[in-house]
Amino acid sequence: MPPIMRIDVPDHNGEVDIKSAYIKGEDSFAIKLSSGFFDNPAMGIPSANGLMILINSHTGEPLAVLADEGRLTDLRTAAAGAVAAKYGSRETSRIAGILGTGAQARLQLYALMLVRPIEHVFVYGRNGEKAVKFKHKMEQKTGLHLTVCETAEQVVRKSDVVVTTTPSKEPLVYGDWMRPGLHITAMGSDAEHKQELDASVIEKADVVVCDVKSQSVRLGELRSSPEQMERAIELGEVTSGKRSFRQSDEEITVCDLTGTGVQDTAIARHVYHQLLDWEGVTDERREV
Amino acid sequence: MPPIMRIDVPDHNGEVDIKSAYIKGEDSFAIKLSSGFFDNPAMGIPSANGLMILINSHTGEPLAVLADEGRLTDLRTAAAGAVAAKYGSRETSRIAGILGTGAQARLQLYALMLVRPIEHVFVYGRNGEKAVKFKHKMEQKTGLHLTVCETAEQVVRKSDVVVTTTPSKEPLVYGDWMRPGLHITAMGSDAEHKQELDASVIEKADVVVCDVKSQSVRLGELRSSPEQMERAIELGEVTSGKRSFRQSDEEITVCDLTGTGVQDTAIARHVYHQLLDWEGVTDERREV
């Protein structure tokens, strides 16, 4: 998995990131372009866009261009959140806290509901009106009860599992607010100028997990506390059974997600094979 | 222009390079994937493949996927060779020397003929049979006379302008062979393990030009003589009139090309606008 490539377009307040990962033994891998052009909303179009290209691992031939406009990134990011919660949060977590009210706030809540018996949701967003809309929409969609909070602190103090989904440039969550048993997944920060967790959160946590440590220390929450890198565990070490994440109900656990090319390759392959299924492509033709 | 991103697929002797460049003021830019899978020829398919994606500079939206299988890279690489020869070789250059007999050997000769009054061509390739085929094909295509040489040295000693187009890992050309007035364009080396020119070539040359100095010293011919980097000129400085390349008929000149994302953006934009012309898309609809 090579480092992320980034093309800056400062004239238009935009950037394109390129991620990729070859997974040993798999017959294809993805190269993903994801763009963020932050003047777009003023023109009535979403800031995020992107596409994935699936490459034949044996020959280098392009197999498919998935013009998903960033949808697959949204889904795999939410899926990574579910994996983090599955290994990091208490199994009995019933109260979810969501910071932020955008697309990831929605998707992370759906993902969380797949792995934990969520009954109630506390949500906080800078824009109170959007938070109320989020409450109504998600109550309708999920059947859960949502409560809009006045502060991030209220959300964190009341929840079993918190997901931070904002593009914040300053800490939103502080270590003092955390009680035993809490799990936090921070998926918002993926660039040098972003930060959701105060350094005290990482310091006070009993277990710190990242999707990719080298990325987290550069683009994620470990940037504020690089001295914690040594004890941090990678999520892949957890899912492959090499290391443990939560080991008791009393621990405070944190997982920082910056997004990985491996996740892109996994979802692109999954979708590509689903498309082949729908089109009735036989296994024979599918072989490379 | 960010550094080249490279994904290695060692299990299948392959790699994918990604290049890009945003050109200030242009309304689109390209992201290019180019692959080299070196076990492909044994399976009867070309080792090179690739595609280009044109991105809207204002919004980040993908405008086009040009599934050119590497053809546009071939053409822009040859075009860069023509530019190098136009500024580096003597205007009266009539004798071309080509090292290598592959696709770039053909295209570089065509490109050279666009800028210099070539009358005769000397060619050398490791595989004598392929060299003979190259001679026959190119005599038919160009109407020129070609002579197959036994050694690279014969080619270099007899030519006014030499283009090296091989994937050689060891020097093919030595400084002792060069006579006053010679121009050499080296376009083969684009990776850490490749080298076509002995360090003595760079040292003895009166003028050394690179497409991108920082790439040449890492992936190209300056790798063998990094101490020459300071005096090296970039081709863009020449074409924009800031610096001179050849200043007299007696100088020995060398240009090392490693390939740039700017070239990819230029040819992708050119082809895209040609496609819009062919489809009769009006200027209005074309605006972003």
Coordinates of C-alpha atoms in Angstrom, one line a residue:
Chain A
M1 CA 0.0 0.0 0.0
P2 CA 1.8 3.1 -1.2
P3 CA 1.4 6.5 0.6
I4 CA -1.6 8.6 -0.5
M5 CA -1.0 10.8 -3.6
R6 CA -2.5 14.2 -3.3
I7 CA -3.0 16.8 -6.1
D8 CA -3.8 20.3 -4.8
V9 CA -5.9 22.7 -6.8
P10 CA -5.6 25.8 -4.7
D11 CA -7.2 28.1 -7.3
H12 CA -10.5 26.3 -6.7
N13 CA -10.1 25.3 -3.1
G14 CA -9.9 21.7 -4.1
E15 CA -7.8 18.5 -3.8
V16 CA -7.8 15.0 -5.3
D17 CA -6.4 12.1 -3.2
I18 CA -5.4 8.8 -4.8
K19 CA -5.3 5.6 -2.7
S20 CA -4.5 2.1 -3.7
A21 CA -3.5 -1.2 -2.3
Y22 CA -2.5 -4.5 -3.8
I23 CA -3.6 -7.4 -1.6
K24 CA -1.3 -10.4 -2.0
G25 CA -3.1 -13.3 -3.7
E26 CA -6.1 -11.3 -4.9
D27 CA -6.7 -11.3 -8.6
S28 CA -7.5 -7.5 -8.8
F29 CA -6.9 -4.3 -6.9
A30 CA -8.4 -0.9 -6.9
I31 CA -7.0 2.6 -7.5
K32 CA -9.3 5.2 -6.1
L33 CA -9.6 8.9 -6.9
S34 CA -11.5 11.0 -4.3
S35 CA -11.9 14.7 -4.7
G36 CA -12.9 17.4 -2.3
F37 CA -13.7 20.8 -3.9
F38 CA -15.0 23.0 -1.1
D39 CA -16.5 25.8 -3.2
N40 CA -18.9 23.3 -4.8
P41 CA -21.7 23.5 -2.3
A42 CA -22.0 27.3 -3.1
M43 CA -22.6 26.1 -6.8
G44 CA -25.2 23.6 -5.6
I45 CA -23.1 20.5 -6.2
P46 CA -21.5 18.2 -3.5
S47 CA -17.9 18.8 -2.5
A48 CA -17.0 15.2 -2.7
N49 CA -16.6 13.1 -5.9
G50 CA -14.5 10.3 -7.1
L51 CA -14.2 7.0 -8.9
M52 CA -12.5 3.6 -8.5
I53 CA -10.6 1.7 -11.1
L54 CA -10.2 -2.0 -10.7
I55 CA -6.9 -3.4 -12.1
N56 CA -6.2 -7.0 -13.0
S57 CA -3.4 -8.1 -10.7
H58 CA -2.0 -10.6 -13.2
T59 CA -1.7 -8.3 -16.3
G60 CA -2.3 -4.7 -15.2
E61 CA -5.3 -4.4 -17.5
P62 CA -8.1 -2.2 -16.3
L63 CA -11.2 -4.4 -15.5
A64 CA -13.7 -1.7 -14.5
V65 CA -14.2 1.9 -13.9
L66 CA -16.7 2.4 -11.0
A67 CA -18.0 5.9 -11.4
D68 CA -19.5 5.9 -7.9
E69 CA -19.0 9.7 -7.2
G70 CA -17.6 8.8 -3.8
R71 CA -20.4 6.5 -2.7
L72 CA -18.2 3.4 -2.2
T73 CA -15.8 5.5 -0.1
D74 CA -18.7 6.5 2.1
L75 CA -19.8 2.9 2.5
R76 CA -16.4 1.4 3.2
T77 CA -15.7 4.2 5.7
A78 CA -18.9 3.3 7.5
A79 CA -18.1 -0.4 7.3
A80 CA -14.7 0.4 8.9
G81 CA -16.6 2.2 11.7
A82 CA -18.6 -1.0 12.3
V83 CA -15.5 -3.1 12.5
A84 CA -13.9 -0.6 15.0
A85 CA -17.1 -0.7 17.2
K86 CA -17.3 -4.5 17.0
Y87 CA -13.9 -5.0 18.4
G88 CA -13.6 -1.8 20.5
S89 CA -17.0 -1.1 22.1
R90 CA -18.7 -3.1 24.9
E91 CA -21.0 -5.8 23.4
T92 CA -23.9 -4.3 25.4
S93 CA -23.5 -0.8 24.1
R94 CA -27.0 0.6 23.8
I95 CA -26.4 4.3 23.7
A96 CA -24.7 5.8 20.7
G97 CA -23.3 9.3 20.4
I98 CA -22.8 10.9 17.1
L99 CA -20.8 14.1 16.6
G100 CA -21.6 15.7 13.2
T101 CA -24.8 15.5 11.1
G102 CA -23.6 14.8 7.6
A103 CA -23.5 11.7 5.4
Q104 CA -21.0 9.9 7.5
A105 CA -23.1 10.7 10.7
R106 CA -26.0 8.8 9.1
L107 CA -23.9 6.0 7.7
Q108 CA -21.9 5.4 10.8
L109 CA -25.1 5.1 12.8
Y110 CA -26.5 2.5 10.4
A111 CA -23.2 0.6 10.6
L112 CA -23.1 0.8 14.4
M113 CA -26.6 -0.7 14.5
L114 CA -25.3 -3.8 12.6
V115 CA -22.9 -4.7 15.4
R116 CA -24.4 -3.3 18.6
P117 CA -27.9 -3.3 20.1
I118 CA -28.3 0.5 19.9
E119 CA -31.5 1.9 21.5
H120 CA -30.9 5.6 21.9
V121 CA -28.8 8.2 20.1
F122 CA -27.4 11.5 21.3
V123 CA -26.3 13.8 18.5
Y124 CA -24.5 17.1 18.4
G125 CA -23.8 19.4 15.4
R126 CA -22.5 22.9 15.2
N127 CA -25.6 23.8 13.1
G128 CA -28.6 23.2 15.4
E129 CA -31.1 23.2 12.6
K130 CA -29.2 20.5 10.8
A131 CA -29.1 18.5 14.0
V132 CA -32.8 18.6 14.4
K133 CA -33.3 17.5 10.7
F134 CA -30.9 14.7 11.4
K135 CA -32.9 13.6 14.5
H136 CA -36.1 13.5 12.5
K137 CA -34.7 11.8 9.5
M138 CA -32.9 9.1 11.5
E139 CA -35.8 8.5 13.8
Q140 CA -37.9 7.8 10.8
K141 CA -35.2 5.6 9.1
T142 CA -34.1 3.6 12.2
G143 CA -37.0 3.6 14.6
L144 CA -34.6 4.7 17.3
H145 CA -35.0 7.7 19.6
L146 CA -32.6 10.5 19.0
T147 CA -31.8 13.5 21.3
V148 CA -30.1 16.6 20.1
C149 CA -27.6 17.9 22.6
E150 CA -26.4 21.4 23.1
T151 CA -22.7 20.4 23.4
A152 CA -20.4 17.6 22.3
E153 CA -19.6 17.1 26.0
Q154 CA -23.2 16.1 26.8
V155 CA -23.0 13.5 24.0
V156 CA -19.8 12.0 25.1
R157 CA -20.8 11.9 28.8
K158 CA -24.1 10.1 28.0
S159 CA -22.9 7.5 25.4
D160 CA -21.5 4.0 25.4
V161 CA -20.0 4.4 22.0
V162 CA -19.2 7.7 20.3
V163 CA -18.5 8.3 16.6
T164 CA -16.9 11.6 15.6
T165 CA -17.7 12.4 11.9
T166 CA -16.7 16.1 11.6
P167 CA -14.1 18.0 9.5
S168 CA -13.2 19.9 12.7
K169 CA -9.9 21.7 12.8
E170 CA -9.9 21.9 16.6
P171 CA -10.5 19.3 19.3
L172 CA -14.1 18.5 19.9
V173 CA -13.7 15.8 22.6
Y174 CA -11.6 16.0 25.8
G175 CA -10.3 13.2 28.0
D176 CA -12.0 14.5 31.2
W177 CA -15.4 13.7 29.7
M178 CA -14.7 10.0 29.3
R179 CA -16.1 7.4 31.7
P180 CA -15.0 3.8 32.1
G181 CA -16.3 1.5 29.3
L182 CA -16.5 4.3 26.7
H183 CA -15.5 3.6 23.1
I184 CA -14.8 6.4 20.6
T185 CA -14.3 6.0 16.9
A186 CA -12.8 9.2 15.3
M187 CA -13.2 9.1 11.5
G188 CA -13.3 12.7 10.6
S189 CA -9.7 13.7 10.5
D190 CA -7.8 12.6 7.4
A191 CA -5.6 15.6 6.7
E192 CA -2.8 17.6 8.4
H193 CA -5.1 20.4 9.4
K194 CA -8.0 18.4 10.9
Q195 CA -8.4 17.2 14.5
E196 CA -11.4 15.9 16.5
L197 CA -9.9 14.5 19.7
D198 CA -7.8 16.4 22.2
A199 CA -4.5 14.8 23.0
S200 CA -5.9 14.0 26.4
V201 CA -8.3 11.6 24.9
I202 CA -5.5 9.5 23.4
E203 CA -3.5 9.8 26.5
K204 CA -6.3 8.7 28.9
A205 CA -7.5 5.8 26.7
D206 CA -6.5 2.4 27.8
V207 CA -6.3 1.0 24.3
V208 CA -5.6 3.0 21.1
V209 CA -6.2 1.5 17.7
C210 CA -5.6 3.0 14.2
D211 CA -6.4 1.7 10.8
V212 CA -2.9 2.7 9.7
K213 CA -0.5 4.1 12.3
S214 CA 1.8 5.8 9.9
Q215 CA -1.3 7.6 8.4
S216 CA -2.8 8.5 11.8
V217 CA 0.4 10.1 13.0
R218 CA 0.5 12.2 9.8
L219 CA -3.2 12.9 9.0
G220 CA -5.2 11.6 12.0
E221 CA -5.6 11.8 15.7
L222 CA -2.1 10.6 16.6
R223 CA -0.7 13.8 15.1
S224 CA -1.4 15.5 18.4
S225 CA 0.2 12.8 20.5
P226 CA 2.9 11.0 18.4
E227 CA 4.5 9.6 21.6
Q228 CA 1.4 7.3 21.8
M229 CA 2.3 5.7 18.5
E230 CA 4.3 3.0 20.0
R231 CA 1.5 1.5 22.1
A232 CA -1.1 2.0 19.3
I233 CA -2.4 -1.1 17.6
E234 CA -3.5 -1.4 14.0
L235 CA -7.0 -2.5 13.3
G236 CA -5.8 -5.2 10.9
E237 CA -3.8 -6.8 13.8
V238 CA -7.0 -6.9 15.7
T239 CA -9.2 -8.4 13.0
S240 CA -6.5 -11.0 12.1
G241 CA -6.4 -12.1 15.8
K242 CA -2.8 -11.1 16.5
R243 CA -3.7 -8.4 19.0
S244 CA -6.6 -7.6 21.3
F245 CA -8.7 -4.4 21.3
R246 CA -11.1 -4.2 24.3
Q247 CA -10.3 -6.7 27.0
S248 CA -12.7 -5.6 29.8
D249 CA -15.9 -3.6 30.3
E250 CA -14.0 -1.0 32.2
E251 CA -11.5 0.0 29.6
I252 CA -11.7 3.2 27.6
T253 CA -11.0 2.5 24.0
V254 CA -10.3 4.8 21.0
C255 CA -10.1 3.9 17.3
D256 CA -8.8 6.5 14.8
L257 CA -9.7 5.9 11.1
T258 CA -8.0 7.8 8.3
G259 CA -9.1 5.5 5.5
T260 CA -6.9 2.9 3.7
G261 CA -6.4 1.7 0.1
V262 CA -7.0 -1.8 1.3
Q263 CA -10.6 -0.9 2.2
D264 CA -11.0 0.6 -1.3
T265 CA -9.7 -2.5 -3.0
A266 CA -12.0 -4.7 -0.8
I267 CA -15.2 -2.7 -1.6
A268 CA -14.3 -2.3 -5.3
R269 CA -13.8 -6.0 -5.7
H270 CA -17.0 -6.8 -3.8
V271 CA -19.1 -4.4 -6.0
Y272 CA -17.4 -5.6 -9.2
H273 CA -18.2 -9.3 -8.4
Q274 CA -21.8 -8.3 -7.5
L275 CA -22.1 -6.6 -10.9
L276 CA -20.8 -9.7 -12.6
D277 CA -23.3 -11.8 -10.7
W278 CA -26.2 -9.5 -11.7
E279 CA -25.1 -9.7 -15.3
G280 CA -24.9 -13.4 -15.0
V281 CA -21.2 -13.6 -15.9
T282 CA -20.0 -17.2 -15.3
D283 CA -17.2 -18.1 -13.1
E284 CA -15.2 -19.2 -16.1
R285 CA -15.3 -15.9 -17.8
R286 CA -14.5 -14.2 -14.6
E287 CA -11.1 -15.9 -14.2
V288 CA -8.2 -13.8 -15.3
Chain B
M1 CA 2.8 18.2 -9.9
P2 CA 3.0 15.6 -7.1
P3 CA 5.7 12.9 -7.1
I4 CA 4.8 9.7 -9.0
M5 CA 2.8 7.1 -7.1
R6 CA 3.9 3.6 -7.7
I7 CA 2.0 0.3 -6.8
D8 CA 4.2 -2.7 -7.0
V9 CA 2.8 -6.1 -7.7
P10 CA 5.8 -8.3 -7.2
D11 CA 3.9 -11.6 -7.5
H12 CA 3.2 -10.9 -11.1
N13 CA 6.4 -8.9 -12.0
G14 CA 4.2 -5.8 -12.5
E15 CA 3.9 -2.2 -11.4
V16 CA 1.4 0.6 -11.9
D17 CA 2.6 4.2 -11.9
I18 CA 0.3 7.2 -11.4
K19 CA 1.2 10.6 -12.6
S20 CA -0.8 13.9 -12.5
A21 CA -0.3 17.6 -12.8
Y22 CA -2.7 20.5 -12.3
I23 CA -1.7 23.3 -14.7
K24 CA -2.7 26.7 -13.2
G25 CA -5.5 28.3 -15.1
E26 CA -6.5 25.2 -17.2
D27 CA -10.1 24.0 -16.7
S28 CA -9.1 20.4 -16.5
F29 CA -6.2 18.1 -15.6
A30 CA -5.3 14.5 -16.1
I31 CA -4.6 11.6 -13.7
K32 CA -2.8 8.9 -15.5
L33 CA -2.4 5.2 -14.7
S34 CA 0.3 3.4 -16.6
S35 CA 1.1 -0.3 -16.0
G36 CA 4.0 -2.5 -16.9
F37 CA 3.5 -6.2 -16.3
F38 CA 6.6 -7.9 -17.7
D39 CA 5.3 -11.4 -17.8
N40 CA 2.5 -10.4 -20.2
P41 CA 4.4 -10.9 -23.5
A42 CA 4.8 -14.6 -22.6
M43 CA 1.0 -14.7 -22.4
G44 CA 0.7 -12.9 -25.8
I45 CA -0.4 -9.5 -24.4
P46 CA 1.6 -6.2 -24.3
S47 CA 3.4 -5.4 -21.0
A48 CA 2.2 -1.8 -21.1
N49 CA -1.4 -0.7 -20.4
G50 CA -3.1 2.3 -18.9
L51 CA -5.7 4.9 -19.0
M52 CA -6.2 8.6 -18.3
I53 CA -8.9 10.3 -16.3
L54 CA -9.6 14.0 -17.0
I55 CA -10.8 15.9 -14.0
N56 CA -12.7 19.2 -14.0
S57 CA -10.3 21.7 -12.3
H58 CA -13.2 23.8 -10.9
T59 CA -15.3 21.0 -9.3
G60 CA -13.2 17.8 -9.2
E61 CA -15.8 16.0 -11.3
P62 CA -14.5 13.4 -13.7
L63 CA -15.0 14.6 -17.3
A64 CA -13.7 11.6 -19.2
V65 CA -12.0 8.3 -18.9
L66 CA -9.6 7.8 -21.9
A67 CA -9.1 4.0 -22.1
D68 CA -6.1 4.4 -24.4
E69 CA -4.1 1.3 -23.2
G70 CA -1.0 3.5 -22.9
R71 CA -1.2 4.9 -26.5
L72 CA -1.4 8.5 -25.3
T73 CA 1.6 8.0 -23.2
D74 CA 3.5 6.6 -26.2
L75 CA 2.5 9.7 -28.2
R76 CA 3.3 12.3 -25.6
T77 CA 6.7 10.6 -24.9
A78 CA 7.5 10.8 -28.6
A79 CA 6.3 14.4 -28.7
A80 CA 8.6 15.3 -25.8
G81 CA 11.5 13.7 -27.8
A82 CA 10.7 16.0 -30.7
V83 CA 10.7 19.0 -28.4
A84 CA 14.1 17.9 -27.0
A85 CA 15.6 17.5 -30.5
K86 CA 14.1 20.8 -31.6
Y87 CA 15.9 22.7 -28.9
G88 CA 18.9 20.4 -28.4
S89 CA 20.1 19.1 -31.8
R90 CA 21.7 21.0 -34.6
E91 CA 19.1 22.3 -37.1
T92 CA 20.9 20.6 -39.9
S93 CA 20.9 17.2 -38.2
R94 CA 20.4 14.7 -41.1
I95 CA 21.6 11.4 -39.5
A96 CA 19.5 9.9 -36.8
G97 CA 20.7 7.1 -34.4
I98 CA 18.1 5.0 -32.7
L99 CA 19.0 2.6 -29.9
G100 CA 16.2 0.1 -29.3
T101 CA 13.7 -1.3 -31.8
G102 CA 10.4 -1.2 -29.9
A103 CA 7.3 1.1 -30.1
Q104 CA 9.2 4.1 -28.8
A105 CA 12.0 3.5 -31.3
R106 CA 9.4 3.9 -34.1
L107 CA 7.6 6.8 -32.6
Q108 CA 10.7 8.7 -31.6
L109 CA 11.9 8.5 -35.2
Y110 CA 8.6 9.8 -36.6
A111 CA 8.7 12.6 -34.0
L112 CA 12.3 13.5 -34.9
M113 CA 11.4 13.7 -38.6
L114 CA 8.9 16.4 -37.7
V115 CA 11.6 18.7 -36.5
R116 CA 14.8 17.8 -38.3
P117 CA 15.6 17.0 -42.0
I118 CA 16.5 13.3 -41.3
E119 CA 17.9 11.4 -44.3
H120 CA 19.5 8.3 -42.9
V121 CA 19.0 6.3 -39.8
F122 CA 21.4 4.0 -37.9
V123 CA 19.8 1.5 -35.5
Y124 CA 21.0 -0.9 -32.9
G125 CA 19.1 -3.5 -30.9
R126 CA 20.2 -6.4 -28.7
N127 CA 18.0 -8.7 -30.8
G128 CA 19.4 -8.6 -34.4
E129 CA 16.3 -10.1 -35.9
K130 CA 14.1 -7.4 -34.5
A131 CA 16.5 -4.8 -35.7
V132 CA 16.2 -6.1 -39.2
K133 CA 12.4 -6.1 -39.0
F134 CA 12.6 -2.5 -37.6
K135 CA 14.7 -1.5 -40.6
H136 CA 12.3 -2.9 -43.2
K137 CA 9.2 -1.6 -41.5
M138 CA 10.6 1.9 -41.0
E139 CA 12.0 2.1 -44.5
Q140 CA 8.6 1.3 -45.8
K141 CA 6.8 3.8 -43.5
T142 CA 9.2 6.7 -43.8
G143 CA 11.0 6.3 -47.1
L144 CA 14.3 6.8 -45.4
H145 CA 17.3 4.5 -45.6
L146 CA 18.1 2.6 -42.4
T147 CA 21.3 0.7 -41.5
V148 CA 21.4 -1.9 -38.8
C149 CA 24.6 -1.6 -36.7
E150 CA 26.4 -4.3 -34.8
T151 CA 27.0 -2.1 -31.8
A152 CA 25.6 0.9 -30.0
E153 CA 29.0 2.6 -30.5
Q154 CA 28.7 2.5 -34.3
V155 CA 25.3 4.2 -34.1
V156 CA 26.5 6.9 -31.7
R157 CA 29.7 7.6 -33.7
K158 CA 27.8 8.0 -37.0
S159 CA 24.8 10.1 -35.9
D160 CA 24.0 13.8 -35.5
V161 CA 21.1 13.0 -33.1
V162 CA 20.7 9.9 -31.1
V163 CA 17.6 8.7 -29.2
T164 CA 18.0 5.9 -26.7
T165 CA 14.7 4.0 -26.2
T166 CA 15.7 0.9 -24.3
P167 CA 14.8 -0.5 -20.8
S168 CA 18.5 -1.1 -20.2
K169 CA 19.8 -1.6 -16.7
E170 CA 23.4 -0.9 -17.7
P171 CA 25.0 2.0 -19.6
L172 CA 24.7 1.6 -23.4
V173 CA 26.4 4.9 -24.4
Y174 CA 29.8 6.2 -23.3
G175 CA 31.2 9.7 -23.4
D176 CA 34.3 8.7 -25.4
W177 CA 32.1 8.0 -28.4
M178 CA 30.7 11.5 -28.7
R179 CA 31.8 14.0 -31.2
P180 CA 31.2 17.7 -31.3
G181 CA 27.7 18.7 -32.3
L182 CA 26.1 15.5 -31.2
H183 CA 22.7 15.5 -29.4
I184 CA 21.4 12.6 -27.4
T185 CA 17.9 12.2 -26.0
A186 CA 17.7 9.5 -23.4
M187 CA 14.0 8.5 -22.8
G188 CA 14.4 4.9 -21.7
S189 CA 15.2 5.2 -18.0
D190 CA 12.3 6.0 -15.8
A191 CA 13.0 3.8 -12.7
E192 CA 15.7 3.3 -10.1
H193 CA 17.1 0.2 -11.8
K194 CA 17.4 1.6 -15.3
Q195 CA 20.3 3.4 -17.0
E196 CA 21.2 4.0 -20.6
L197 CA 23.9 6.6 -20.4
D198 CA 27.3 6.2 -18.7
A199 CA 28.1 8.9 -16.2
S200 CA 30.8 10.0 -18.6
V201 CA 28.1 11.1 -21.2
I202 CA 26.6 13.5 -18.7
E203 CA 30.0 14.7 -17.6
K204 CA 31.3 15.3 -21.1
A205 CA 28.1 17.0 -22.4
D206 CA 28.3 20.8 -22.7
V207 CA 24.6 21.2 -21.9
V208 CA 22.4 18.8 -19.9
V209 CA 18.6 19.2 -20.0
C210 CA 16.0 17.1 -18.1
D211 CA 12.2 17.3 -18.3
V212 CA 12.2 17.2 -14.4
K213 CA 15.5 17.4 -12.6
S214 CA 14.2 15.9 -9.3
Q215 CA 12.8 12.9 -11.3
S216 CA 15.9 12.5 -13.4
V217 CA 18.2 12.3 -10.3
R218 CA 15.9 9.7 -8.8
L219 CA 14.7 7.7 -11.8
G220 CA 16.7 8.9 -14.8
E221 CA 20.2 9.5 -16.1
L222 CA 21.2 12.0 -13.5
R223 CA 21.1 9.2 -10.9
S224 CA 24.6 8.2 -12.0
S225 CA 25.9 11.7 -11.7
P226 CA 23.9 13.7 -9.2
E227 CA 26.7 16.2 -8.9
Q228 CA 25.7 17.4 -12.4
M229 CA 22.2 18.3 -11.2
E230 CA 23.2 21.9 -10.4
R231 CA 24.1 22.8 -14.0
A232 CA 21.2 20.8 -15.5
I233 CA 18.4 22.8 -17.1
E234 CA 14.8 21.9 -17.2
L235 CA 13.1 21.5 -20.6
G236 CA 10.3 23.8 -19.6
E237 CA 12.8 26.6 -18.8
V238 CA 14.0 26.1 -22.4
T239 CA 10.6 26.1 -24.1
S240 CA 9.5 29.1 -22.1
G241 CA 12.5 31.0 -23.2
K242 CA 14.1 31.4 -19.8
R243 CA 17.2 29.4 -20.5
S244 CA 19.0 28.2 -23.7
F245 CA 19.7 24.7 -24.7
R246 CA 22.1 24.4 -27.7
Q247 CA 24.0 27.6 -28.4
S248 CA 26.5 26.5 -31.0
D249 CA 27.0 23.7 -33.6
E250 CA 30.1 22.4 -31.7
E251 CA 28.3 21.7 -28.4
I252 CA 27.5 18.2 -27.2
T253 CA 24.0 18.2 -25.8
V254 CA 22.0 15.7 -23.8
C255 CA 18.4 15.6 -22.8
D256 CA 17.0 13.1 -20.3
L257 CA 13.3 12.5 -20.3
T258 CA 11.6 10.6 -17.5
G259 CA 8.0 11.6 -18.4
T260 CA 5.9 14.2 -16.6
G261 CA 2.3 14.6 -15.4
V262 CA 2.2 17.9 -17.2
Q263 CA 2.7 16.1 -20.5
D264 CA -0.2 13.7 -19.6
T265 CA -2.5 16.6 -18.8
A266 CA -1.6 18.3 -22.0
I267 CA -2.3 15.3 -24.3
A268 CA -5.4 14.3 -22.4
R269 CA -6.9 17.8 -22.7
H270 CA -5.9 17.9 -26.4
V271 CA -7.6 14.5 -27.2
Y272 CA -10.6 15.3 -25.1
H273 CA -11.2 18.6 -26.9
Q274 CA -10.7 16.8 -30.3
L275 CA -13.3 14.3 -29.2
L276 CA -15.7 17.1 -28.3
D277 CA -15.1 18.7 -31.7
W278 CA -15.8 15.4 -33.5
E279 CA -19.0 15.0 -31.6
G280 CA -20.0 18.6 -32.4
V281 CA -20.2 19.7 -28.8
T282 CA -20.6 23.5 -28.8
D283 CA -18.3 25.8 -26.9
E284 CA -21.1 26.7 -24.6
R285 CA -21.7 23.2 -23.4
R286 CA -18.0 22.8 -23.1
E287 CA -17.6 25.5 -20.4
V288 CA -17.4 24.3 -16.9

